[in-house]
Coordinates of C-alpha atoms in Angstrom, one line a residue:
M263 CA 91.2 -197.2 -62.3
R264 CA 91.3 -193.6 -61.3
V265 CA 93.4 -192.5 -64.2
V266 CA 91.0 -192.9 -66.0
W267 CA 87.9 -191.8 -65.1
Q268 CA 90.2 -188.1 -64.0
L269 CA 91.3 -188.8 -67.1
L270 CA 87.8 -188.5 -68.9
A271 CA 86.9 -185.9 -66.8
V272 CA 89.1 -183.4 -67.9
V273 CA 89.3 -183.5 -70.9
A274 CA 85.6 -183.6 -71.0
V275 CA 85.9 -180.4 -70.0
G276 CA 89.1 -179.0 -71.6
L277 CA 87.4 -180.3 -75.2
V278 CA 83.8 -179.0 -74.5
G279 CA 85.1 -175.7 -72.9
G280 CA 88.5 -175.8 -75.8
N281 CA 86.2 -175.8 -78.7
V282 CA 83.3 -173.3 -77.5
V283 CA 86.7 -171.1 -76.9
M284 CA 87.6 -171.5 -80.5
L285 CA 84.4 -171.2 -81.7
V286 CA 84.7 -167.2 -80.3
E287 CA 87.4 -166.2 -80.8
G288 CA 86.6 -163.6 -83.4
D289 CA 84.9 -161.9 -80.1
P290 CA 88.1 -160.9 -78.3
W291 CA 85.7 -160.3 -74.6
L292 CA 83.3 -163.8 -75.0
T293 CA 86.4 -164.8 -75.5
L294 CA 88.4 -163.6 -72.5
A295 CA 84.9 -164.6 -70.5
V296 CA 84.9 -168.5 -71.6
G297 CA 88.6 -168.7 -71.7
L298 CA 88.2 -168.1 -68.2
L299 CA 85.3 -169.9 -68.1
T300 CA 87.2 -173.2 -69.2
A301 CA 89.5 -172.3 -66.9
A302 CA 87.6 -172.4 -63.8
L303 CA 85.8 -175.9 -64.1
T304 CA 88.8 -177.8 -65.5
V305 CA 90.4 -177.0 -61.9
L306 CA 86.2 -178.1 -59.9
V307 CA 85.5 -180.6 -62.3
Y308 CA 90.0 -181.9 -61.2
A309 CA 88.8 -181.0 -57.5
W310 CA 85.1 -183.7 -57.0
V311 CA 86.5 -186.2 -59.3
V312 CA 90.2 -186.7 -57.2
R313 CA 87.6 -186.8 -54.0
R314 CA 85.8 -189.1 -55.1
T315 CA 88.5 -191.4 -56.3
E316 CA 91.1 -191.1 -54.0
K317 CA 88.7 -189.9 -50.7
R318 CA 91.0 -186.9 -49.8
A319 CA 90.9 -183.7 -50.2
V320 CA 92.5 -181.9 -52.9
A321 CA 96.3 -180.3 -51.4
E322 CA 96.6 -179.2 -54.7
V323 CA 94.0 -177.1 -55.9
A324 CA 93.2 -175.8 -52.2
P325 CA 92.2 -172.0 -52.6
A326 CA 94.5 -170.3 -50.8
G327 CA 97.2 -170.7 -53.2
L328 CA 95.4 -169.8 -55.9
V329 CA 95.7 -166.5 -56.0
P330 CA 100.0 -165.5 -54.9
Q331 CA 100.9 -168.7 -56.7
T332 CA 99.4 -168.1 -60.2
A333 CA 101.1 -164.8 -59.3
L334 CA 103.8 -165.5 -58.8
G335 CA 104.2 -168.3 -61.6
T336 CA 103.0 -166.7 -64.0
L337 CA 105.6 -163.7 -63.3
M338 CA 108.2 -166.5 -63.7
G339 CA 106.8 -168.3 -67.0
A340 CA 106.3 -164.2 -69.2
A341 CA 110.1 -163.1 -67.1
L342 CA 111.7 -166.4 -68.8
F343 CA 109.9 -165.5 -72.1
A344 CA 111.2 -162.0 -71.9
L345 CA 114.7 -163.4 -71.5
V346 CA 114.7 -165.3 -74.5
V347 CA 113.3 -162.5 -76.7
L348 CA 115.6 -160.1 -75.5
N349 CA 118.7 -161.8 -76.0
I350 CA 117.3 -162.7 -79.5
Y351 CA 116.4 -158.8 -80.2
F352 CA 120.3 -157.6 -79.1
L353 CA 120.9 -160.0 -82.2
G354 CA 119.0 -157.9 -84.5
F355 CA 116.2 -160.6 -85.2
Y356 CA 113.1 -159.3 -82.6
E357 CA 112.5 -155.9 -84.2
V358 CA 109.1 -153.8 -82.7
E359 CA 107.4 -151.5 -85.1
G360 CA 105.3 -149.9 -82.7
V361 CA 102.2 -150.8 -80.2
G362 CA 99.9 -153.2 -81.2
S363 CA 96.5 -154.4 -80.3
V364 CA 95.7 -153.7 -77.0
V365 CA 92.5 -155.9 -77.2
G366 CA 94.0 -158.9 -79.3
A367 CA 96.0 -159.2 -75.9
V368 CA 93.0 -159.2 -73.5
G369 CA 91.7 -162.4 -76.0
L370 CA 94.0 -164.3 -75.3
V371 CA 94.4 -163.7 -71.8
G372 CA 90.6 -166.0 -72.0
F373 CA 92.6 -168.4 -74.5
M374 CA 95.3 -169.0 -72.4
A375 CA 94.4 -169.3 -69.5
A376 CA 91.8 -172.0 -70.7
A377 CA 95.0 -174.0 -72.4
A378 CA 97.1 -173.5 -69.3
V379 CA 94.6 -174.8 -66.9
T380 CA 93.4 -177.8 -69.2
E381 CA 97.0 -178.8 -69.7
E382 CA 99.0 -178.6 -66.1
V383 CA 95.4 -180.9 -64.9
L384 CA 96.0 -183.4 -67.1
F385 CA 99.6 -183.7 -67.0
R386 CA 100.4 -182.8 -63.8
G387 CA 97.5 -183.2 -62.2
V388 CA 96.5 -186.6 -63.3
L389 CA 99.6 -188.3 -65.0
Y390 CA 103.0 -186.8 -63.8
R391 CA 101.0 -186.7 -60.0
I392 CA 99.9 -191.1 -60.7
I393 CA 103.1 -192.0 -62.2
E394 CA 104.8 -190.7 -58.6
E395 CA 103.1 -192.6 -57.3
K396 CA 104.0 -195.6 -58.7
T397 CA 107.8 -195.2 -59.5
G398 CA 108.9 -192.0 -58.4
T399 CA 109.6 -188.6 -59.5
W400 CA 112.8 -189.5 -62.5
I401 CA 110.5 -191.3 -63.8
S402 CA 107.5 -189.7 -64.3
L403 CA 108.8 -186.5 -64.8
V404 CA 110.9 -188.4 -68.1
L405 CA 107.9 -190.1 -69.3
T406 CA 105.7 -187.3 -69.0
S407 CA 108.3 -184.9 -70.5
V408 CA 107.9 -187.1 -73.1
L409 CA 104.4 -187.7 -74.1
F410 CA 104.0 -183.6 -73.4
C411 CA 106.6 -182.8 -76.0
L412 CA 104.2 -185.8 -78.6
W413 CA 101.5 -183.5 -77.6
H414 CA 102.7 -180.6 -79.4
M415 CA 103.7 -182.8 -82.5
P416 CA 100.5 -181.8 -84.4
N417 CA 100.8 -178.1 -84.0
E418 CA 100.8 -176.5 -87.1
N419 CA 105.0 -175.7 -88.3
A420 CA 105.6 -177.8 -85.1
T421 CA 109.7 -178.8 -85.7
A422 CA 112.1 -181.1 -84.8
M423 CA 114.1 -178.7 -81.9
G424 CA 110.8 -176.9 -80.9
L425 CA 109.5 -180.3 -79.6
V426 CA 111.9 -180.8 -78.2
V427 CA 112.1 -177.8 -76.3
A428 CA 108.3 -178.4 -75.3
G429 CA 109.6 -182.6 -73.3
V430 CA 112.4 -179.6 -71.4
A431 CA 109.3 -177.0 -71.0
G432 CA 107.4 -179.8 -69.6
A433 CA 110.4 -181.3 -67.3
M434 CA 110.7 -177.1 -66.3
I435 CA 106.9 -177.4 -65.7
A436 CA 107.0 -180.9 -63.4
A437 CA 109.9 -180.0 -61.5
A438 CA 107.6 -176.7 -60.4
Y439 CA 105.0 -178.8 -58.9
A440 CA 107.5 -181.4 -57.3
A441 CA 109.0 -178.1 -55.2
T442 CA 105.5 -177.2 -54.5
R443 CA 103.0 -180.0 -54.6
N444 CA 100.8 -177.7 -56.3
L445 CA 99.0 -176.7 -58.9
W446 CA 99.0 -172.7 -59.1
L447 CA 102.6 -172.6 -59.5
P448 CA 102.7 -175.0 -62.4
I449 CA 99.4 -173.2 -63.8
G450 CA 100.8 -169.5 -64.0
L451 CA 104.3 -170.7 -64.6
H452 CA 102.5 -172.4 -68.2
F453 CA 100.4 -169.4 -68.8
G454 CA 102.7 -166.3 -68.0
W455 CA 105.7 -167.7 -70.7
N456 CA 102.4 -168.4 -72.7
F457 CA 100.5 -164.8 -72.9
A458 CA 103.7 -163.3 -72.9
A459 CA 104.5 -165.0 -76.2
G460 CA 101.1 -164.5 -77.9
G461 CA 99.7 -161.4 -76.2
I462 CA 103.0 -159.5 -75.3
F463 CA 105.4 -160.3 -77.7
S464 CA 103.5 -160.6 -80.4
T465 CA 104.9 -164.4 -81.5
E466 CA 104.0 -167.3 -82.2
V467 CA 103.4 -170.1 -79.0
S468 CA 104.6 -173.4 -80.4
G469 CA 103.8 -173.2 -83.6
N470 CA 100.4 -172.4 -84.0
G471 CA 100.6 -169.1 -85.8
A472 CA 101.5 -165.7 -85.1
T473 CA 99.6 -164.1 -82.6
R474 CA 98.2 -159.9 -82.5
G475 CA 99.5 -158.3 -79.1
L476 CA 100.6 -155.9 -76.9
L477 CA 103.6 -155.2 -79.1
D478 CA 103.6 -154.8 -83.2
A479 CA 106.5 -156.8 -83.6
E480 CA 108.6 -158.6 -86.5
L481 CA 110.5 -161.9 -85.9
S482 CA 113.9 -163.1 -88.4
G483 CA 116.2 -164.8 -88.3
P484 CA 118.0 -168.6 -88.4
A485 CA 116.1 -171.1 -87.3
L486 CA 117.8 -172.3 -83.9
I487 CA 118.0 -168.9 -82.3
T488 CA 114.6 -167.2 -83.7
G489 CA 112.7 -170.4 -83.2
G490 CA 111.9 -170.7 -86.9
G491 CA 108.3 -171.1 -87.8
F492 CA 107.4 -172.5 -83.9
G493 CA 108.1 -169.1 -83.0
P494 CA 111.1 -167.9 -80.3
E495 CA 109.7 -171.3 -78.4
G496 CA 111.8 -173.3 -80.7
S497 CA 115.2 -171.3 -79.7
L498 CA 118.5 -172.6 -78.1
Y499 CA 117.4 -169.3 -75.6
S500 CA 114.3 -171.2 -74.6
L501 CA 116.2 -174.6 -74.5
A502 CA 118.9 -173.1 -72.6
F503 CA 116.1 -171.4 -69.7
C504 CA 113.2 -173.8 -69.3
L505 CA 116.9 -176.2 -69.0
L506 CA 118.3 -174.2 -66.8
A507 CA 114.9 -173.2 -64.8
A508 CA 113.7 -176.9 -64.4
L509 CA 117.1 -177.9 -62.2
V510 CA 116.7 -174.5 -60.0
F511 CA 112.9 -176.4 -59.7
L512 CA 114.9 -179.4 -58.8
W513 CA 117.3 -178.6 -56.4
T514 CA 114.9 -177.3 -54.4
A515 CA 112.5 -180.0 -55.3
H516 CA 115.4 -182.3 -53.3
R517 CA 115.9 -179.6 -50.6
R518 CA 113.1 -179.7 -49.2
G519 CA 112.3 -183.5 -49.2
R520 CA 109.8 -183.9 -51.9
V521 CA 111.7 -185.7 -54.6
V522 CA 110.3 -189.4 -54.7
P523 CA 112.7 -192.1 -55.0
V524 CA 112.2 -194.5 -57.5
R525 CA 110.4 -197.6 -56.4
R526 CA 110.9 -200.6 -55.9
D527 CA 108.6 -204.1 -54.7
D528 CA 108.2 -203.2 -51.1
R529 CA 106.8 -206.7 -49.5
S530 CA 106.5 -205.1 -45.8
G531 CA 103.1 -202.8 -47.2
T532 CA 105.9 -200.2 -46.4
G533 CA 106.4 -198.2 -49.2
A534 CA 107.8 -194.8 -49.4
K535 CA 104.7 -191.7 -48.6
L536 CA 104.4 -188.7 -51.3
P537 CA 105.9 -185.7 -49.8
R538 CA 103.8 -182.7 -49.6

């Protein structure tokens, strides 16, 4: 039952906060405030419901990791997306025409923060973590990546390649959680990637329409390179960089002894403990 209560709590906060963010989207400063509030409440509610249902300290959202791990993840996510755009730029399919909107980028901070926190708490904090306890790292990584892919299917302008990349990105972020055993770095990774896409490079984010960020730019060219209507996230470059990052995180998790083996029926009652 714990997974049900945790999902209900996180989804409730996410739905209410997400709808309010959408209502105030026309006001960047209000969007920033409501988005950050939604993100904070989502983490607090997650910590509360996990403490109530699992009777433990919620180490994966310990305050000590909030600033350093989130900042590191944000830098990593932004750098990964920047590599994607730079490769497209060098091929001549991304053109910067001038300075975009600083105020628009401010609003996107709140919007992307709410989305990143809600999705990471839902997919990695609840689903990945609990499935991993029952089945091991590999099965949980595959199952939650498929779910993350399906989560993006209703998005406007969703493409087959874009959904594949969404699944691989889900695996990358799950691997980041496996390597660190905290949610702050995955949250930062997700936020940095999305904010770079919309708030810096002004491209479409997961097929949800182009945004107005810090750069006034135009993207055009073959869909396999540019991502087409899904945005650069549907590019072969995104697939390659997300896959590479996933492998690095998995290697790190393995080196740290944090990969949970496939669970089998353990009649001795001494099943493997989840690494921390």
